[in-house]
XYZ file of C-alpha atoms in Angstrom:
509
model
C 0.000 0.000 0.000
C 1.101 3.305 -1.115
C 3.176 5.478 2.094
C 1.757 8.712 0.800
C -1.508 10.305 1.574
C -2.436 12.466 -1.868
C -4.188 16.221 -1.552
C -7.018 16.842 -4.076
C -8.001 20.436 -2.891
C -11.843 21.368 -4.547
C -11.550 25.025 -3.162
C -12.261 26.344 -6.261
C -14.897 23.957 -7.397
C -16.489 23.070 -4.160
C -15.474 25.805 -1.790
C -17.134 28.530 -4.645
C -20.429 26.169 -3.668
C -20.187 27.952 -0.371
C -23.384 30.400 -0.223
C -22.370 33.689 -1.006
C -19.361 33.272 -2.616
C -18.117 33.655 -5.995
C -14.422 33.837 -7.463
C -13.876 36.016 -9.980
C -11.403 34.278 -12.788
C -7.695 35.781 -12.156
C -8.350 34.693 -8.418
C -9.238 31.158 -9.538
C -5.684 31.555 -11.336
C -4.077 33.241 -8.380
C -5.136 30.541 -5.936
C -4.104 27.986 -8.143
C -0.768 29.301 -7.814
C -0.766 29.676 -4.499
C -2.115 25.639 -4.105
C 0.737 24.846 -6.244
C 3.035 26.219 -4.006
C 1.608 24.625 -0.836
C 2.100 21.166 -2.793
C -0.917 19.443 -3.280
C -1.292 17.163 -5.574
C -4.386 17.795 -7.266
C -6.527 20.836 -8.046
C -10.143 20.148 -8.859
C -10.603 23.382 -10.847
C -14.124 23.767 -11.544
C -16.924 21.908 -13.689
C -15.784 22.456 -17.322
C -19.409 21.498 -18.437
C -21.864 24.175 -15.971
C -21.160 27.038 -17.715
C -18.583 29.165 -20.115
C -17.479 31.071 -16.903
C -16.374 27.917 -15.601
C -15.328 26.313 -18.820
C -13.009 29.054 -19.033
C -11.689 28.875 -15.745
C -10.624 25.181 -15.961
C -8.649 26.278 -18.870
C -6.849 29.036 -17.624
C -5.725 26.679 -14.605
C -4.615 24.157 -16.651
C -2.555 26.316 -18.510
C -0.966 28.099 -15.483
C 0.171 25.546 -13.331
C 2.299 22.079 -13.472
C 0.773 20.345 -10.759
C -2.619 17.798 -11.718
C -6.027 19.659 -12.827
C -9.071 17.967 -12.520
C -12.439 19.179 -14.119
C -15.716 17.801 -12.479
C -18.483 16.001 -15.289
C -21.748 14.310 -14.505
C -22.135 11.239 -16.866
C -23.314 13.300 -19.477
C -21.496 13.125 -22.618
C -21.375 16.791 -23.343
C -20.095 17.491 -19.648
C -17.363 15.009 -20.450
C -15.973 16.322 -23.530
C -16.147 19.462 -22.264
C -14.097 18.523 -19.013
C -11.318 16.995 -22.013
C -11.199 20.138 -23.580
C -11.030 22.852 -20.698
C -7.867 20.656 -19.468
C -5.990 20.707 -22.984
C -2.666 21.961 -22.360
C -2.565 20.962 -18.418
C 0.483 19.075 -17.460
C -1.357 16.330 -15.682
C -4.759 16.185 -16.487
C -7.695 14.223 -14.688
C -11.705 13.482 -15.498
C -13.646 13.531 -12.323
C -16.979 11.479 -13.675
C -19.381 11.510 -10.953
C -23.350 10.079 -10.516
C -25.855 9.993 -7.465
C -25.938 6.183 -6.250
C -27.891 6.209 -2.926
C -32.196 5.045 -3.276
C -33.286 8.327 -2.503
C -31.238 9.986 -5.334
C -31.783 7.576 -7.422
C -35.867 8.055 -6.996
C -36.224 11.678 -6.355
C -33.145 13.263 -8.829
C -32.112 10.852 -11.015
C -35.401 8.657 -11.890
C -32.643 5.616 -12.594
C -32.868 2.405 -12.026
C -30.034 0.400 -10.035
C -29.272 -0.936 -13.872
C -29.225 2.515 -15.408
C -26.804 4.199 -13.171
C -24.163 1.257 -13.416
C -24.963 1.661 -17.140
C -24.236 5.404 -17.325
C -21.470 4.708 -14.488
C -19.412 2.693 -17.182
C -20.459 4.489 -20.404
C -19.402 7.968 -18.619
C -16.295 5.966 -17.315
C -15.159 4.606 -20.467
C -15.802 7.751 -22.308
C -13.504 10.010 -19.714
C -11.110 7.200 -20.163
C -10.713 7.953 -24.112
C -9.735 11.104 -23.810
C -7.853 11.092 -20.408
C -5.295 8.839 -18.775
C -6.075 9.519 -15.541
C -10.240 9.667 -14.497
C -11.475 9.668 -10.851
C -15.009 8.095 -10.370
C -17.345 9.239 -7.503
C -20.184 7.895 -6.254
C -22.321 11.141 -5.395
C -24.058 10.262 -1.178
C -21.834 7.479 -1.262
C -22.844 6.874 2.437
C -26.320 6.204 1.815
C -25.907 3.687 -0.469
C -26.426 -0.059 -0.361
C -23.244 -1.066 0.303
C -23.809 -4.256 -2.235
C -24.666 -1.860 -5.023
C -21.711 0.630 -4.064
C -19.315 -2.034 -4.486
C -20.889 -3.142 -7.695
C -20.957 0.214 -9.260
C -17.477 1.171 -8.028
C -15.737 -2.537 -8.843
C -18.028 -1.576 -12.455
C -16.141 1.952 -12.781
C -12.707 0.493 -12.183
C -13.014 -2.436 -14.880
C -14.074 0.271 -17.117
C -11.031 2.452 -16.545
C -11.133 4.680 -13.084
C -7.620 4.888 -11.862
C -9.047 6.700 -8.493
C -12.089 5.835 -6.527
C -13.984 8.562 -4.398
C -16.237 7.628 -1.916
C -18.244 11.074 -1.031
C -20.248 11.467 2.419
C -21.742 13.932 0.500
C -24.084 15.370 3.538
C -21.934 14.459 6.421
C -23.748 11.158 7.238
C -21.979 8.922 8.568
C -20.313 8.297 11.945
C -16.623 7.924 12.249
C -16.613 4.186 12.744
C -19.346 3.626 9.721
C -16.878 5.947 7.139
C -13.962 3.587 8.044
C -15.996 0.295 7.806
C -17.134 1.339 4.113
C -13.698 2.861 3.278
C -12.168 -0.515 4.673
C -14.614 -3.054 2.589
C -13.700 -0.610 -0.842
C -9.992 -1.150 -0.002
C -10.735 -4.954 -0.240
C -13.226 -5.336 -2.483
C -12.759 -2.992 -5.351
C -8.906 -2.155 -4.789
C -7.346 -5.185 -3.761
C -4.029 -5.437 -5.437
C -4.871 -3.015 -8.348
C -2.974 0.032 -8.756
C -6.083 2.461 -7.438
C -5.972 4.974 -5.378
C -9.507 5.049 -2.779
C -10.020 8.735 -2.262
C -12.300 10.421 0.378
C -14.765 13.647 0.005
C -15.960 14.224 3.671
C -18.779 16.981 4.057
C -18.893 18.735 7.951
C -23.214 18.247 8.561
C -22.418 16.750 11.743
C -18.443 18.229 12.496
C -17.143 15.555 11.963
C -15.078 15.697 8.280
C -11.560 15.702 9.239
C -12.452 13.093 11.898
C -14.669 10.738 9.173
C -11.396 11.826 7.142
C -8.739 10.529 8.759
C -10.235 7.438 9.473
C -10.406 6.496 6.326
C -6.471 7.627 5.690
C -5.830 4.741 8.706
C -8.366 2.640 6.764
C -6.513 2.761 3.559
C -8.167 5.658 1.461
C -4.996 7.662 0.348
C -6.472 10.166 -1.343
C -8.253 13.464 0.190
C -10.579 15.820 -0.681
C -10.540 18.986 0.800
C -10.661 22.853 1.098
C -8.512 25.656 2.552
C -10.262 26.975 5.937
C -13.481 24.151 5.111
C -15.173 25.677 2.555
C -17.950 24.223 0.974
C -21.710 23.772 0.762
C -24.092 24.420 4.254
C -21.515 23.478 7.287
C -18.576 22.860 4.743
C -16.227 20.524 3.621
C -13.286 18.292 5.203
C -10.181 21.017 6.103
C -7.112 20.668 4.565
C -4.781 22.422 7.349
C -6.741 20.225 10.020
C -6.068 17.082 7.897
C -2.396 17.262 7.446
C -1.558 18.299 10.764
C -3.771 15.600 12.592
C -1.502 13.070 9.932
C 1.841 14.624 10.758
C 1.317 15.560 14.801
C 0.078 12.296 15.246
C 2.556 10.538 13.117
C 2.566 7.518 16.128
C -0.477 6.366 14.640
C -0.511 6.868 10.878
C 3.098 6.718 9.781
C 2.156 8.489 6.294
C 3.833 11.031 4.401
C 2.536 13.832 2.429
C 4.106 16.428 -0.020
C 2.962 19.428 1.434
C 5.030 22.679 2.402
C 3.072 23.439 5.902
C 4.913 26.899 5.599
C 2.508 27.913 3.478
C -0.928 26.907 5.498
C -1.635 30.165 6.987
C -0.835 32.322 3.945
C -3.543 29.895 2.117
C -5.494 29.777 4.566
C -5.927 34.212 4.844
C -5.550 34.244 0.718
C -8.856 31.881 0.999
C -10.665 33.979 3.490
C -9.876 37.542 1.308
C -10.892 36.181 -1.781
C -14.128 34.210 0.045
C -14.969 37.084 2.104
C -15.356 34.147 4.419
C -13.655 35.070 7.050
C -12.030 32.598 9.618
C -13.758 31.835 12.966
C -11.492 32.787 15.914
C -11.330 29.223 17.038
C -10.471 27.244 13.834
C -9.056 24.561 14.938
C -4.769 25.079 13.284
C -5.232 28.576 11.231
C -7.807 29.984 13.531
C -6.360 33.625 15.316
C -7.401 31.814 19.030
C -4.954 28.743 18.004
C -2.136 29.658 19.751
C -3.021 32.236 22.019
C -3.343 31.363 25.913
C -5.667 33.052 28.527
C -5.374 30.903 31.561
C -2.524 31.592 34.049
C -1.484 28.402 34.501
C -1.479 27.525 30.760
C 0.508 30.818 30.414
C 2.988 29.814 32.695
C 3.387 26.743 31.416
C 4.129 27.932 27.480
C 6.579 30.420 29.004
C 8.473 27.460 30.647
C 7.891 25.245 28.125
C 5.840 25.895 24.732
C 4.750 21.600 24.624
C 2.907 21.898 27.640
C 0.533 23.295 25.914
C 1.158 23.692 22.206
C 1.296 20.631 20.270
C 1.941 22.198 16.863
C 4.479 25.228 16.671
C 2.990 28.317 14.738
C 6.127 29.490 13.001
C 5.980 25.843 11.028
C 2.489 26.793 9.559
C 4.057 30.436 8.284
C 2.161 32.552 11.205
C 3.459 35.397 11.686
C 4.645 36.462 15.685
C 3.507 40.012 15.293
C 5.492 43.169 16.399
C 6.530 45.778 14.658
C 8.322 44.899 11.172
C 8.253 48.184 8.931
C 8.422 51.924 9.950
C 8.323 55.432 8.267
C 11.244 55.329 6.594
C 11.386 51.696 5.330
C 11.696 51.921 1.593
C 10.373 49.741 -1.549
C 12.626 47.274 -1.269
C 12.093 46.306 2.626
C 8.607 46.532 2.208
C 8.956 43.874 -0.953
C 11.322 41.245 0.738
C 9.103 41.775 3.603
C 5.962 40.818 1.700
C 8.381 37.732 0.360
C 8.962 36.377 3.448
C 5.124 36.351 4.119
C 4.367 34.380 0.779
C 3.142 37.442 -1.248
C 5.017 37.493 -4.496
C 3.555 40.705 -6.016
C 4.440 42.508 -9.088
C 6.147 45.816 -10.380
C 2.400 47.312 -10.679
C 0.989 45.442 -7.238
C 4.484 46.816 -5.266
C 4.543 50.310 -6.632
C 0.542 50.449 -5.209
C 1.040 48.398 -2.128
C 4.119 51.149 -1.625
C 1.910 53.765 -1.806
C -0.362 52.254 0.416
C 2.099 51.763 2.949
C 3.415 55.204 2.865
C -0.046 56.575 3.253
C -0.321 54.397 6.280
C 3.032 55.219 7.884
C 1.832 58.774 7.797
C -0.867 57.710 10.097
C 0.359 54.800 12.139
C 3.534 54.940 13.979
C 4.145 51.214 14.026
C 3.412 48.979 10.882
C 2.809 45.109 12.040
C 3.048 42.006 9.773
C -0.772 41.740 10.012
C -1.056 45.054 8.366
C 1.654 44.199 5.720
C -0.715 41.375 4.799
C -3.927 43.030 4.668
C -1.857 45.506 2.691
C -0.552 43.084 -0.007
C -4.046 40.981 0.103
C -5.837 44.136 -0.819
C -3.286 44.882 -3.933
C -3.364 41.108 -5.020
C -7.103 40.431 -4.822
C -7.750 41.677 -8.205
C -7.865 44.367 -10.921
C -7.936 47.876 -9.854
C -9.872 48.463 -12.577
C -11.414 51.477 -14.949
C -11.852 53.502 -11.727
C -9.054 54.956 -9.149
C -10.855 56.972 -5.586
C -9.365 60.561 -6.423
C -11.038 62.635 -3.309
C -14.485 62.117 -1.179
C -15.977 64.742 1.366
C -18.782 63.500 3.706
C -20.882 65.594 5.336
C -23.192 63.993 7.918
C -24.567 64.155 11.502
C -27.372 62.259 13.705
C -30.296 64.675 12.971
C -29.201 65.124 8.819
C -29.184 63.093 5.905
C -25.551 61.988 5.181
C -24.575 63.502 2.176
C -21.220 62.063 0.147
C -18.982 63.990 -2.447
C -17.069 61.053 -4.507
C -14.332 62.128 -7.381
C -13.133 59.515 -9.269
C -10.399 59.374 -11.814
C -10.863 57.501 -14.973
C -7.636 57.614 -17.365
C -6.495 61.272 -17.569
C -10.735 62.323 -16.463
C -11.856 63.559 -12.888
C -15.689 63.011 -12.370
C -17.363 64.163 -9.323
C -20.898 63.483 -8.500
C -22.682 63.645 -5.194
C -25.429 61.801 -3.465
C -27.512 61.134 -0.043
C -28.347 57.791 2.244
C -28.849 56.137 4.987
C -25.074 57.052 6.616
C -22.012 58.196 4.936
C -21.156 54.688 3.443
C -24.308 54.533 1.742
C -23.835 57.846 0.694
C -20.695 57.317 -0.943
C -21.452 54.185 -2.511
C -24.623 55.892 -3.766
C -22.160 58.870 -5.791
C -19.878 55.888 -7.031
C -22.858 54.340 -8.676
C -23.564 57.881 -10.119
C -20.191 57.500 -11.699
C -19.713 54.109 -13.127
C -23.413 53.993 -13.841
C -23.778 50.700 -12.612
C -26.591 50.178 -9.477
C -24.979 48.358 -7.595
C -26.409 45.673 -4.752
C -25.110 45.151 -1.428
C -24.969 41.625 -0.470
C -22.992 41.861 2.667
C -20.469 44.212 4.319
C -17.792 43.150 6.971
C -15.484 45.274 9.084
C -12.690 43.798 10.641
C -9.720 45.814 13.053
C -6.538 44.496 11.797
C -4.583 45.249 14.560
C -5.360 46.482 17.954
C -5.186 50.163 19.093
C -6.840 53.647 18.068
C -4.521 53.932 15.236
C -5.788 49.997 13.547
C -5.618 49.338 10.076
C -9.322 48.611 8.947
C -10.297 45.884 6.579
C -13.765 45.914 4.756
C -14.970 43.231 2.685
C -18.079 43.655 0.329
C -20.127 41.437 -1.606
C -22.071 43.397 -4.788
C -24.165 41.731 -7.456
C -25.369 43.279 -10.727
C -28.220 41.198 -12.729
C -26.430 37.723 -12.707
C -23.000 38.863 -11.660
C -21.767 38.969 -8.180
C -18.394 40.132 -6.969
C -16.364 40.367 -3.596
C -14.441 43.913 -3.136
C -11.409 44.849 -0.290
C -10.320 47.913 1.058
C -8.098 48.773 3.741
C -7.317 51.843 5.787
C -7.084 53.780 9.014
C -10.384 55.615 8.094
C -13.421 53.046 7.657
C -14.958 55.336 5.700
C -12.298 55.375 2.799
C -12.051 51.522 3.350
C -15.614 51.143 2.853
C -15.124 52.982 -0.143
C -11.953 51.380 -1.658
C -13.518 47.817 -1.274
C -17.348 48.698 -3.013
C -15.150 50.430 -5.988
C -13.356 47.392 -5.994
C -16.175 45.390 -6.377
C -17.894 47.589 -8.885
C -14.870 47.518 -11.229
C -14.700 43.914 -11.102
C -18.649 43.699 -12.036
C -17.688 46.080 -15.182
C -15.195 43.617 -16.150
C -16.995 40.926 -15.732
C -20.096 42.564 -18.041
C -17.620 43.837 -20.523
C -16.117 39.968 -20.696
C -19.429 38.783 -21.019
C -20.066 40.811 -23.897
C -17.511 39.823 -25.950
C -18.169 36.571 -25.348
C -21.495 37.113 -27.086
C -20.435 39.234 -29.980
């Protein structure tokens, strides 16, 4: 049996399933980058046949980066060929064929017969396997499956060319002990001495994904299926960062290896939550900002003596940073870039010369800049195009017995435009006047305001969501002065929905 347990990370297929979120297409490439840095082994792109947005985004991931691509396809033929041609040009290509198995799917989506889905099982199978050397096969609510028929259909897929077997528990079903037993009886039934790899898909319903998850890895499944910070439909899917650290801190029991660079968890695991606007809960088990930090007395006392009593993993080997004060006023371009090196952030001529700026501005404010605002700094410059539109001045003018009133000028090209408008607060306001501008009404979906760093002088961090007819899109901006912030990250957003139209449209001329 193989000594290495593989990564298959469906952020960008499955995590985008999250409600709420939606990656716009250079962040599907940027992540991809990012993935391929952190090592895994296999990048489930998208689903090549759901729509030209996603078709397109396959493609552009297969072309960027060396490590495997996989598309996902029903067992449809035209979702097939289409996952074959979105990975053309990938270095290692995979077809991820996938049908509903368990009685209630099988009545209530599907109308199939047991007969009809192994039929379309090893049609689909076959099919994938004509134009692709390397096809996974899943068996959608795996869990709630006859067990019988789940062996049938999956010893069925692998005669007919699967070189990797998934076994989804696609709404979090199953108990820990019930996951391994199944995972255990595929591992000797279908695999046996074949040359297939038994992969797991673990959804949280019931909190228990990583746990359901690395049962199976002791059980024999040594592939995984997972997301940066658990992203993924209703309570989300199995963690990545909570998956390989539960394999390598307890090492005792599973003896496995792995080809990730841990370094790189939390840098993943913040890209994720700035691109998401999902951000992470406190207590996240690994990544979360309550991970390593101590309250208790006792427990402090004990860290400070020793840092096993009561840290089993050390932060530094997941890449976070120890905070204090990295940068000052007169810290140039060049500390600022090897700074935002050594934090993962490889940004280019046009990102540094703005993320410069940015920092300048700030130094003029804050005496002290932190590695937590270098980040937010270089996440805000890296999360996308800056667009047709650049904030040139704003005046607000607003009290709690007036109607706040908002002055926006924004520079377009070599252009100044200034309109002004009214709402419910001076961020309404001023989104309001932007809208005047770009001519695009705008929704608000959500807003978030987080403090970067503690103190009256904090960096703020604001995170929209804005949708225009079918086109929704996450904008970040940071500053001292919420206001500007709130500001920075709408614009943001709106340029990205003007892209996204003007893409759109040239896809249809």
């Amino acid at each position: 049996m193989r000594d290495t347990v593989l990564f298959l990370d469906t952020t960008l297929r499955d995590g985008e399933q999250t409600p709420g979120v939606s990656f716009h297409l250079n962040d599907k490439v940027d992540f991809a980058r990012a993935l391929e840095t952190l090592g895994v082994d296999m990048i489930e792109a998208g689903f090549a046949g759901a729509s030209p947005g996603d078709f397109e985004a396959v493609r552009a991931v297969a072309r960027t980066v060396k490590t495997g691509v996989c598309s996902l396809a029903r067992c449809v033929e035209a979702d097939i060929r289409a996952a074959a041609d979105a990975l053309k040009g990938a270095a290692k290509p995979r077809i991820h064929v996938f049908i509903a198995t368990s009685p209630l799917h099988r009545a209530a989506k599907l109308n199939m017969t047991c007969e009809q889905v192994l039929d379309a099982a090893v049609r689909s199978v076959r099919l994938a396997r004509s134009l692709c050397a390397d096809v996974e096969f899943s068996c959608e609510d795996a869990t709630r499956t006859e067990t019988d028929f789940l062996l049938e259909v999956c010893k069925a897929a692998v005669e007919a060319g699967a070189t990797t077997i998934n076994i989804p528990d696609t709404v979090g079903y199953a108990t820990v002990d019930e996951y391994g037993g199944l995972i255990d009886a595929i591992c000797r039934e279908v695999a046996g001495e074949r040359d297939i790899v038994i992969s797991t898909h673990c959804h949280n319903d019931l909190g228990l994904a990583t746990a359901t998850t690395l049962e199976a890895i002791r059980r024999g499944a040594r592939q995984v299926e997972c997301t940066i910070n658990g992203l993924g439909e209703r309570a989300g899917n199995a963690s990545l960062d909570e998956i390989v650290m539960g394999l390598r801190t307890r090492r005792d029991i599973y003896g496995l290896k792995d080809n990730l660079n841990i370094r790189e968890l939390y840098r993943l695991s913040r890209l994720a939550a700035g691109l998401s606007g999902m951000e992470i809960p406190p207590n996240k088990a690994v990544v979360g900002a309550n991970a390593f930090v101590h309250q208790s007395g006792i427990h402090q006392h004990g860290v400070l003596r020793e840092r096993a009593t009561y840290e089993i993993m050390k932060p530094e080997e997941l890449g976070i940073p120890q905070g204090g004060v990295v940068l000052g006023k007169l810290s140039g371009r060049h500390a600022l870039r090897e700074h935002a090196q050594e934090l993962g952030f490889e940004l280019t001529e046009r990102e540094l010369d703005r993320a410069f700026e940015k920092f300048k501005e700030l130094a003029d404010r804050k005496k002290d800049i932190t590695e937590r605002d270098v980040m937010a700094i270089c996440r805000e410059q890296m999360h996308g195009s800056h667009g047709m539109y650049r904030i040139h001045s704003f005046q607000i003018f607003s009290g709690n017995r007036m109607t706040a009133t908002a002055t926006v000028s924004l520079q377009r090209g070599a252009d100044v435009i200034t309109r002004a408008d009214c709402g419910d607060g001076p961020v309404e306001a001023c989104f309001h006047a932007v809208d005047q501008i770009t001519g695009f009404k705008c929704k608000l979906e959500s807003y978030q305001l987080r403090a970067v760093t503690e103190g009256e002088d904090a960096l703020g961090e604001v995170t929209v969501r804005v949708s225009n007819e079918c086109i929704t899109m996450l904008g970040k901006g940071v500053s001292t002065d919420i206001i500007e912030a709130s500001c920075l990250a709408y614009l943001n957003a709106a340029n990205r929905v003007i892209e996204a139209r003007q893409e759109r449209e040239k896809a249809h001329q």
